[in-house]
């Protein structure tokens, strides 16, 4: 009597039962961008199941913030998405301003836009570098991106005293004014970034290896992206026109002229390309903001940084951080510390569609699909 | 043509490689222990305490008000008040810290202590080479105490503003004292 035929694997190839291989990738793996682990079930080289495991970098961010004053949480927000501390500060102070009804002087709003767009510039450049690193372009694109990032970090150090943990924004404005000659230096570095982008695109966008590795890989369908709550470049690469800078017009974003780049297919290449195009739009915003930068106060002198006691109530402030919608939900009971403090981290929510994007692709593609989501584990685990 | 994109990419790499010999924009590496960059005026690392005059402990500006202790987000400052009072630069009687410890293993160098200090006593230092073979990560009052001249050296603009404001206040206090000393005319 003949044995029954072996079951078909999802890939369509015949497969003898029982030789699926489960691989634990991470938590210390160069391609997982931090302490992140994926349990991948492989059929040959093809992924049939993927479970993300995270929490290795959990450090009680939300609970600590519920024990600290409103001011004391600002340096902790630097450490959420430790690449983009400025936008984290911004999202948090925006929520507190909403909660306490604090107005922000014009100059401070402009400075926030300038540093926020600079953050987006180097975050996207570094992400492209890391993505190429995952594809096997060891070093070169990443080093070029880091070279440009260093210039912006030097500006941040001159401004706030620290390169990455800026702790710069305060409710009602910013901590200190721009140093002498800072806007001119920023304009020069912005112009240099423009030529760097041309160079970066010549190096990468037409590259056949990049296209072969990324086109048609990790497709995120539009409906799934919307239903899963994906935000940021990942959502726009799937063709959904949703940018909080346009939707909410928080701060003074209604004053700037910029476009929102959209992808068509939602694959890894689109996610890469949307980021490159977004950098060009960021440069446009940066130039407009530096051009219109008004004089005046940088912080409302009436605002109390210490012992801020907002009226009892709740507020949710959100911004378009380089990774997506970064929101802070705060509840005040009238006391000096928040009753509830909750972060809506874009990295974590974008990560939830990882399995859907990876199904049926090879393990080598999983690495670049994860890279194209742009996660930072400081924010995923909090 | 297949491979054209790769060739273009190689041209960029070649341009960067050649440029790194003459273009400072393309070669930004600093050979650290041998070469050093000047720290930026705003740069901050761990906090330190300022003293006036020549006595590093007696001249401390700190009045042990414990605002920094309460506001420190990482709660790395510990202050124990001394019971004896001493006159400060305005002639007011003020408390002094008996113990002022900063646990630098916990300190995250955010600068909030310096921001909230009403006496301009605690400021941010710029030392960054703090590695050593010892395990002394908690700095005490005598480790933290540094002169006002040192503060003027590392943060010149900020320190000049602080000194000017303090001199102004001192002048006002002296004027008040003089006015109080003059007996009222009958």
XYZ file of C-alpha atoms in Angstrom:
568
model
C 0.000 0.000 0.000
C 1.349 3.422 -0.935
C 1.852 6.139 1.656
C -0.366 9.261 1.293
C 1.264 12.106 -0.674
C 3.111 14.638 1.476
C 1.128 17.822 2.302
C 1.680 20.928 0.233
C 3.514 23.779 1.878
C 2.084 27.303 1.383
C 4.731 27.879 -1.248
C 3.194 25.166 -3.437
C 6.255 22.964 -3.359
C 5.760 19.487 -2.024
C 7.210 19.004 1.363
C 7.575 16.035 3.594
C 5.791 16.622 6.866
C 7.791 17.486 9.920
C 10.797 19.226 8.484
C 9.810 22.807 9.075
C 12.623 24.595 10.804
C 12.079 27.085 13.568
C 14.775 29.736 13.807
C 15.073 32.221 16.644
C 16.530 35.344 15.085
C 17.866 37.752 17.639
C 17.775 39.296 20.191
C 21.423 39.990 19.409
C 21.409 39.922 15.663
C 22.923 42.689 13.539
C 19.870 42.808 11.287
C 17.242 43.229 13.987
C 18.153 46.862 14.740
C 18.358 46.415 18.472
C 17.318 43.811 20.985
C 14.439 42.357 19.022
C 13.733 38.696 18.362
C 11.732 36.978 15.659
C 10.675 33.363 15.886
C 10.639 32.387 12.226
C 9.251 29.069 11.013
C 10.946 28.180 7.780
C 10.005 25.803 5.027
C 13.322 25.504 3.308
C 14.177 29.157 3.028
C 10.593 30.370 2.912
C 8.828 31.920 5.874
C 5.584 30.214 6.868
C 5.148 31.773 10.278
C 6.760 34.645 12.076
C 6.279 35.763 15.667
C 7.915 38.966 16.850
C 9.171 38.826 20.433
C 10.017 42.082 22.112
C 10.309 43.656 25.513
C 14.030 43.230 26.031
C 14.470 46.977 26.317
C 11.432 47.614 28.490
C 12.282 50.184 31.114
C 8.950 51.297 32.535
C 8.869 54.580 30.703
C 5.162 55.210 31.253
C 5.160 54.267 34.928
C 8.239 56.388 35.633
C 6.511 59.332 33.976
C 3.546 58.871 36.305
C 5.921 59.392 39.248
C 7.760 62.405 37.822
C 6.694 65.990 37.346
C 5.636 67.125 33.874
C 9.048 68.733 33.410
C 10.905 65.657 34.590
C 9.487 63.478 31.814
C 11.010 65.497 28.984
C 14.493 63.953 29.243
C 12.907 60.501 29.377
C 11.110 61.107 26.087
C 14.524 61.678 24.464
C 15.191 58.031 25.125
C 12.088 56.650 23.421
C 13.184 56.877 19.823
C 16.792 57.657 20.593
C 17.578 58.685 17.031
C 14.951 61.433 16.891
C 14.912 62.991 20.361
C 13.690 66.356 19.078
C 10.439 65.027 17.651
C 9.804 63.023 20.819
C 10.189 66.181 22.882
C 7.861 67.941 20.520
C 5.080 65.362 20.740
C 5.235 65.371 24.536
C 5.295 69.134 25.006
C 2.468 69.437 22.470
C 0.319 67.154 24.636
C 1.152 69.082 27.789
C 0.406 72.357 26.015
C -2.971 70.969 24.967
C -3.631 69.732 28.487
C -2.678 72.962 30.213
C -3.737 75.364 27.444
C -0.338 76.960 26.930
C 0.363 79.113 23.865
C 3.724 78.944 22.103
C 5.555 82.033 20.767
C 6.027 82.236 17.024
C 9.807 81.983 17.057
C 9.684 78.821 19.138
C 7.243 77.273 16.652
C 9.647 78.004 13.812
C 12.589 76.570 15.739
C 10.547 73.449 16.423
C 9.787 73.016 12.740
C 13.450 73.510 11.854
C 14.796 70.963 14.305
C 11.914 68.582 13.594
C 12.565 68.566 9.867
C 16.297 68.169 10.453
C 15.486 65.140 12.566
C 13.412 63.719 9.722
C 16.285 64.323 7.304
C 18.870 62.363 9.181
C 16.463 59.688 10.364
C 15.469 58.857 6.793
C 19.050 59.060 5.522
C 20.225 56.678 8.237
C 17.296 54.350 7.613
C 18.231 54.144 3.922
C 21.801 53.433 4.986
C 20.729 50.690 7.397
C 18.423 49.181 4.798
C 21.275 48.962 2.325
C 23.459 47.496 5.042
C 20.827 44.772 5.464
C 20.932 44.121 1.721
C 24.652 43.576 1.886
C 26.041 46.985 0.932
C 28.296 46.843 3.961
C 29.255 50.234 5.220
C 29.384 52.576 2.257
C 25.845 54.060 2.100
C 25.524 53.971 5.868
C 28.797 55.808 6.356
C 27.789 58.483 3.851
C 24.472 58.913 5.668
C 26.214 59.057 9.044
C 28.637 61.667 7.744
C 25.697 63.967 6.978
C 24.005 63.099 10.241
C 27.100 64.145 12.175
C 26.851 67.644 10.715
C 23.260 68.003 11.908
C 24.135 66.510 15.306
C 26.865 69.135 15.656
C 24.192 71.762 15.091
C 22.017 70.124 17.735
C 24.921 70.130 20.166
C 25.542 73.815 19.580
C 21.856 74.451 20.167
C 20.915 72.185 23.039
C 24.197 71.012 24.542
C 23.783 67.382 23.634
C 24.032 65.546 20.344
C 21.307 62.966 20.710
C 19.602 63.407 24.078
C 18.702 67.003 23.316
C 16.100 67.673 26.030
C 15.451 70.899 24.188
C 11.735 71.677 24.093
C 9.705 72.964 26.990
C 5.971 73.504 27.312
C 5.399 76.996 26.033
C 8.474 77.125 23.832
C 12.074 75.968 23.791
C 14.780 75.909 26.440
C 17.289 78.317 24.923
C 17.604 80.579 21.925
C 19.602 79.802 18.804
C 23.307 80.574 19.239
C 25.009 83.236 17.138
C 25.238 82.233 13.479
C 23.188 79.072 13.908
C 20.542 79.751 11.218
C 23.250 80.512 8.634
C 25.075 77.306 9.495
C 21.800 75.391 9.287
C 21.064 76.863 5.855
C 24.540 75.868 4.665
C 24.132 72.324 5.939
C 20.676 72.154 4.339
C 22.197 73.111 0.994
C 24.918 70.506 1.467
C 22.270 67.918 2.241
C 20.613 68.628 -1.100
C 23.766 67.663 -3.003
C 24.272 64.705 -0.685
C 20.793 63.486 -1.614
C 21.604 63.722 -5.334
C 24.753 61.749 -4.676
C 22.934 59.216 -2.511
C 20.327 58.659 -5.194
C 22.962 58.239 -7.895
C 24.597 55.679 -5.644
C 21.463 53.731 -4.808
C 18.188 54.353 -6.573
C 19.249 53.047 -9.960
C 21.238 50.200 -8.481
C 20.073 46.907 -10.010
C 20.831 44.911 -6.888
C 18.725 47.191 -4.722
C 15.849 47.020 -7.196
C 16.047 43.253 -7.544
C 16.078 42.829 -3.786
C 13.347 45.328 -2.953
C 10.802 45.508 -5.771
C 7.769 43.351 -5.114
C 9.124 42.303 -1.721
C 7.157 42.804 1.474
C 4.054 44.257 -0.129
C 1.754 45.911 2.394
C -1.744 46.186 0.911
C -3.533 49.467 1.368
C -6.473 48.032 3.312
C -4.268 46.097 5.689
C -2.106 49.148 6.313
C -5.130 51.255 7.218
C -6.761 48.541 9.332
C -3.589 47.780 11.241
C -3.098 51.444 12.096
C 0.202 51.728 10.263
C 1.306 55.351 9.977
C 4.188 57.283 8.552
C 6.194 56.515 5.413
C 5.067 52.883 5.543
C 1.434 53.903 5.128
C 2.150 56.481 2.447
C 4.209 53.950 0.488
C 0.996 51.903 0.249
C -0.681 54.867 -1.400
C -2.683 56.321 1.489
C -2.459 60.083 1.631
C -2.210 60.574 5.372
C 0.358 62.900 6.821
C -0.425 64.434 10.202
C 1.433 67.569 9.194
C -1.306 68.023 6.585
C -4.209 66.475 8.516
C -3.732 68.198 11.884
C -1.591 71.149 10.773
C -0.138 71.172 14.282
C 2.202 74.007 15.151
C 2.561 76.180 12.080
C 2.641 73.533 9.358
C -0.187 75.254 7.478
C 2.261 78.010 6.531
C 4.646 75.850 4.553
C 4.360 74.609 1.022
C 5.248 70.960 0.692
C 3.933 67.840 -0.960
C 3.298 64.397 0.485
C 5.000 61.700 -1.580
C 2.953 58.534 -2.084
C 3.915 55.051 -3.207
C 1.948 52.760 -5.487
C 2.676 49.165 -4.628
C 3.688 49.378 -0.986
C 6.771 47.208 -1.354
C 10.181 47.736 0.207
C 11.341 49.832 -2.732
C 8.361 52.176 -2.392
C 9.047 52.580 1.299
C 12.658 53.445 0.488
C 11.651 55.847 -2.285
C 8.951 57.609 -0.240
C 11.580 58.382 2.374
C 14.019 59.756 -0.194
C 11.301 62.004 -1.625
C 10.201 63.042 1.859
C 13.724 64.209 2.595
C 13.511 66.532 -0.402
C 10.210 67.941 0.886
C 11.735 68.324 4.358
C 14.530 70.361 2.835
C 11.912 72.620 1.241
C 10.183 73.129 4.609
C 13.539 73.725 6.267
C 14.471 76.420 3.760
C 11.107 78.158 4.109
C 11.289 78.045 7.907
C 14.854 79.378 8.016
C 13.860 82.124 5.608
C 10.818 83.234 7.618
C 12.340 82.757 11.101
C 11.015 85.716 13.143
C 12.620 87.410 16.138
C 11.025 87.406 19.547
C 10.721 85.359 22.682
C 11.338 81.631 22.585
C 9.282 80.759 25.627
C 6.155 82.161 27.199
C 7.541 83.861 30.364
C 4.317 83.157 32.291
C 4.538 79.405 31.912
C 5.529 77.500 35.035
C 8.007 74.783 34.248
C 8.286 73.652 37.857
C 5.116 72.685 39.686
C 2.972 72.767 36.577
C -0.500 71.731 37.674
C -2.816 71.462 34.672
C -6.519 71.443 35.362
C -8.065 68.010 35.663
C -8.732 66.632 32.198
C -7.187 64.677 29.389
C -5.340 65.471 26.188
C -3.888 63.594 23.270
C -1.216 65.361 21.273
C 0.251 63.794 18.169
C 2.806 64.724 15.590
C 4.187 63.202 12.430
C 7.460 61.853 13.756
C 9.857 60.436 11.139
C 8.525 56.977 11.942
C 4.812 57.723 11.958
C 2.197 59.055 14.320
C 3.812 59.673 17.681
C 1.226 60.566 20.275
C 1.149 61.152 24.012
C -2.050 60.672 25.963
C -2.093 62.434 29.279
C -4.681 62.521 32.037
C -4.336 65.099 34.756
C -6.087 65.007 38.108
C -4.979 68.532 38.895
C -1.816 67.438 40.653
C 1.816 68.092 39.770
C 2.306 64.653 38.181
C 0.255 63.087 35.385
C -2.395 60.643 36.547
C -1.950 58.623 33.374
C 0.725 58.887 30.747
C 0.576 56.792 27.633
C 2.748 56.774 24.525
C 1.406 55.806 21.125
C 4.638 54.556 19.588
C 4.669 54.386 15.776
C 7.414 51.742 15.685
C 5.426 49.234 17.728
C 2.223 49.611 15.755
C 4.010 49.505 12.392
C 5.704 46.324 13.560
C 2.402 44.481 13.933
C 2.116 43.900 10.173
C 5.561 42.295 9.957
C 4.227 38.745 9.677
C 1.769 39.638 6.916
C 4.512 41.306 4.915
C 7.005 38.479 5.362
C 4.759 35.501 4.516
C 6.033 33.556 1.545
C 9.298 35.454 1.285
C 12.728 34.069 2.027
C 14.543 34.623 5.288
C 16.923 37.045 3.544
C 13.931 39.186 2.603
C 12.644 39.198 6.180
C 15.736 41.148 7.147
C 15.108 43.920 4.638
C 11.353 43.988 5.268
C 12.048 44.548 8.953
C 14.612 47.176 7.997
C 12.109 48.996 5.805
C 9.577 49.365 8.652
C 12.053 51.546 10.505
C 11.788 50.462 14.123
C 13.714 51.689 17.093
C 13.535 49.342 20.012
C 13.681 52.122 22.562
C 10.249 53.095 21.326
C 8.835 49.612 20.721
C 9.591 48.402 24.238
C 9.510 51.692 26.171
C 21.452 48.514 -19.707
C 21.822 46.092 -16.840
C 24.657 47.106 -14.583
C 24.571 50.791 -15.447
C 23.168 51.669 -12.025
C 25.944 49.763 -10.320
C 28.574 51.513 -12.455
C 27.076 54.898 -11.594
C 27.205 53.942 -7.935
C 30.864 52.999 -8.238
C 31.555 56.391 -9.777
C 30.027 58.039 -6.697
C 32.111 55.878 -4.406
C 35.202 56.766 -6.435
C 34.398 60.453 -6.201
C 34.030 60.176 -2.441
C 37.258 58.215 -2.146
C 39.266 60.717 -4.178
C 37.535 63.633 -2.484
C 38.522 62.350 0.929
C 42.129 63.336 0.142
C 41.475 67.040 -0.327
C 37.855 67.872 0.584
C 37.267 68.342 4.327
C 33.521 67.876 3.709
C 34.131 64.275 2.685
C 36.642 63.276 5.330
C 35.232 64.203 8.685
C 36.991 61.653 10.874
C 38.883 63.050 13.858
C 41.655 60.804 15.180
C 40.339 61.142 18.702
C 42.979 60.605 21.389
C 45.606 62.418 19.324
C 43.336 65.028 17.782
C 40.637 66.736 19.798
C 37.781 69.010 18.886
C 37.042 72.012 21.051
C 33.819 71.326 22.987
C 30.887 73.506 21.930
C 30.000 76.326 24.316
C 26.638 74.754 25.158
C 27.901 71.187 25.571
C 26.954 69.518 28.824
C 27.922 66.388 30.714
C 27.548 65.890 34.472
C 26.641 68.699 36.906
C 29.094 70.477 39.189
C 28.791 72.986 42.043
C 30.198 76.500 41.844
C 32.106 78.173 44.665
C 33.107 81.816 44.919
C 36.445 82.934 46.335
C 39.172 80.486 47.226
C 37.508 78.028 49.607
C 36.030 75.118 47.606
C 33.731 74.031 50.443
C 33.072 77.239 52.393
C 32.485 79.281 49.267
C 29.839 77.045 47.755
C 26.858 78.934 46.450
C 24.542 76.037 47.240
C 21.980 76.805 49.950
C 20.665 73.242 50.246
C 17.190 74.294 49.103
C 16.743 70.787 47.585
C 14.911 72.020 44.484
C 17.334 70.096 42.255
C 16.908 67.035 44.433
C 13.145 67.163 43.941
C 13.231 67.994 40.247
C 15.958 65.558 39.144
C 14.099 63.113 36.869
C 16.431 60.262 37.768
C 16.554 61.166 41.482
C 20.334 60.932 41.554
C 20.998 63.901 43.882
C 21.111 63.540 47.641
C 21.295 66.565 49.894
C 21.568 66.712 53.676
C 21.203 70.197 55.136
C 23.699 71.576 57.609
C 22.106 73.100 60.697
C 24.415 76.142 60.872
C 23.584 79.169 58.696
C 26.085 81.359 56.881
C 25.594 84.702 55.151
C 25.476 84.485 51.343
C 26.682 87.080 48.837
C 23.688 89.304 49.599
C 24.273 89.109 53.309
C 21.212 86.921 53.879
C 21.577 83.984 56.255
C 21.364 80.743 54.281
C 21.683 77.049 54.975
C 24.486 75.014 53.477
C 24.660 71.403 52.373
C 26.321 69.012 54.784
C 26.157 66.271 52.152
C 25.744 66.841 48.422
C 26.081 63.612 46.460
C 25.408 62.937 42.803
C 25.232 59.336 41.687
C 26.795 59.661 38.243
C 25.877 56.087 37.390
C 22.250 57.222 37.415
C 22.645 60.829 36.232
C 21.483 61.170 32.637
C 23.061 64.580 32.088
C 19.787 66.255 31.158
C 20.601 69.585 32.793
C 17.285 70.080 34.591
C 19.064 70.653 37.930
C 20.998 73.554 36.410
C 17.840 74.896 34.838
C 15.788 75.006 38.039
C 18.529 76.164 40.460
C 17.533 79.655 41.673
C 20.991 80.387 43.116
C 23.070 79.683 39.971
C 24.902 77.156 42.049
C 24.690 73.934 40.043
C 25.840 74.017 36.413
C 26.710 71.508 33.732
C 30.323 70.441 33.331
C 32.080 69.440 30.115
C 34.345 66.624 31.303
C 33.705 63.452 29.385
C 36.744 61.267 30.044
C 35.564 59.945 33.379
C 36.609 56.307 32.991
C 38.887 54.948 35.663
C 39.868 51.799 37.485
C 37.970 52.803 40.624
C 34.303 52.265 41.354
C 33.672 55.706 42.764
C 30.620 56.657 40.736
C 28.987 58.721 43.462
C 30.583 62.145 43.511
C 30.631 64.038 46.821
C 30.649 67.722 47.630
C 34.420 68.065 47.355
C 34.542 66.252 43.972
C 31.768 68.420 42.586
C 33.000 71.777 43.795
C 34.593 73.876 41.055
C 35.467 77.549 40.899
C 33.530 80.304 39.184
C 36.589 80.917 36.980
C 36.264 77.374 35.666
C 32.594 78.035 34.894
C 33.591 81.199 33.060
C 36.083 79.191 31.041
C 33.710 76.465 29.857
C 30.502 78.460 29.329
C 31.783 82.028 28.765
C 28.601 83.743 27.564
C 26.294 82.056 30.069
C 28.688 82.675 32.972
C 29.128 86.350 32.074
C 25.332 86.816 32.154
C 25.098 85.057 35.521
C 27.938 87.138 36.999
C 26.388 90.370 35.761
C 22.997 89.486 37.265
C 24.596 88.579 40.582
C 26.653 91.774 40.708
C 23.485 93.768 40.004
C 21.641 92.026 42.845
C 24.570 92.566 45.201
C 24.615 96.266 44.388
C 20.902 96.536 45.079
C 21.264 94.691 48.382
C 24.077 97.015 49.466
C 22.004 100.056 48.528
C 19.108 98.707 50.586
C 21.428 98.116 53.530
C 22.879 101.609 53.274
C 19.380 103.091 53.105
C 18.377 101.130 56.198
C 21.514 102.211 58.074
C 20.888 105.929 57.559
C 18.700 107.096 60.468
C 15.443 108.643 59.424
C 15.493 112.429 59.626
C 13.173 113.755 62.311
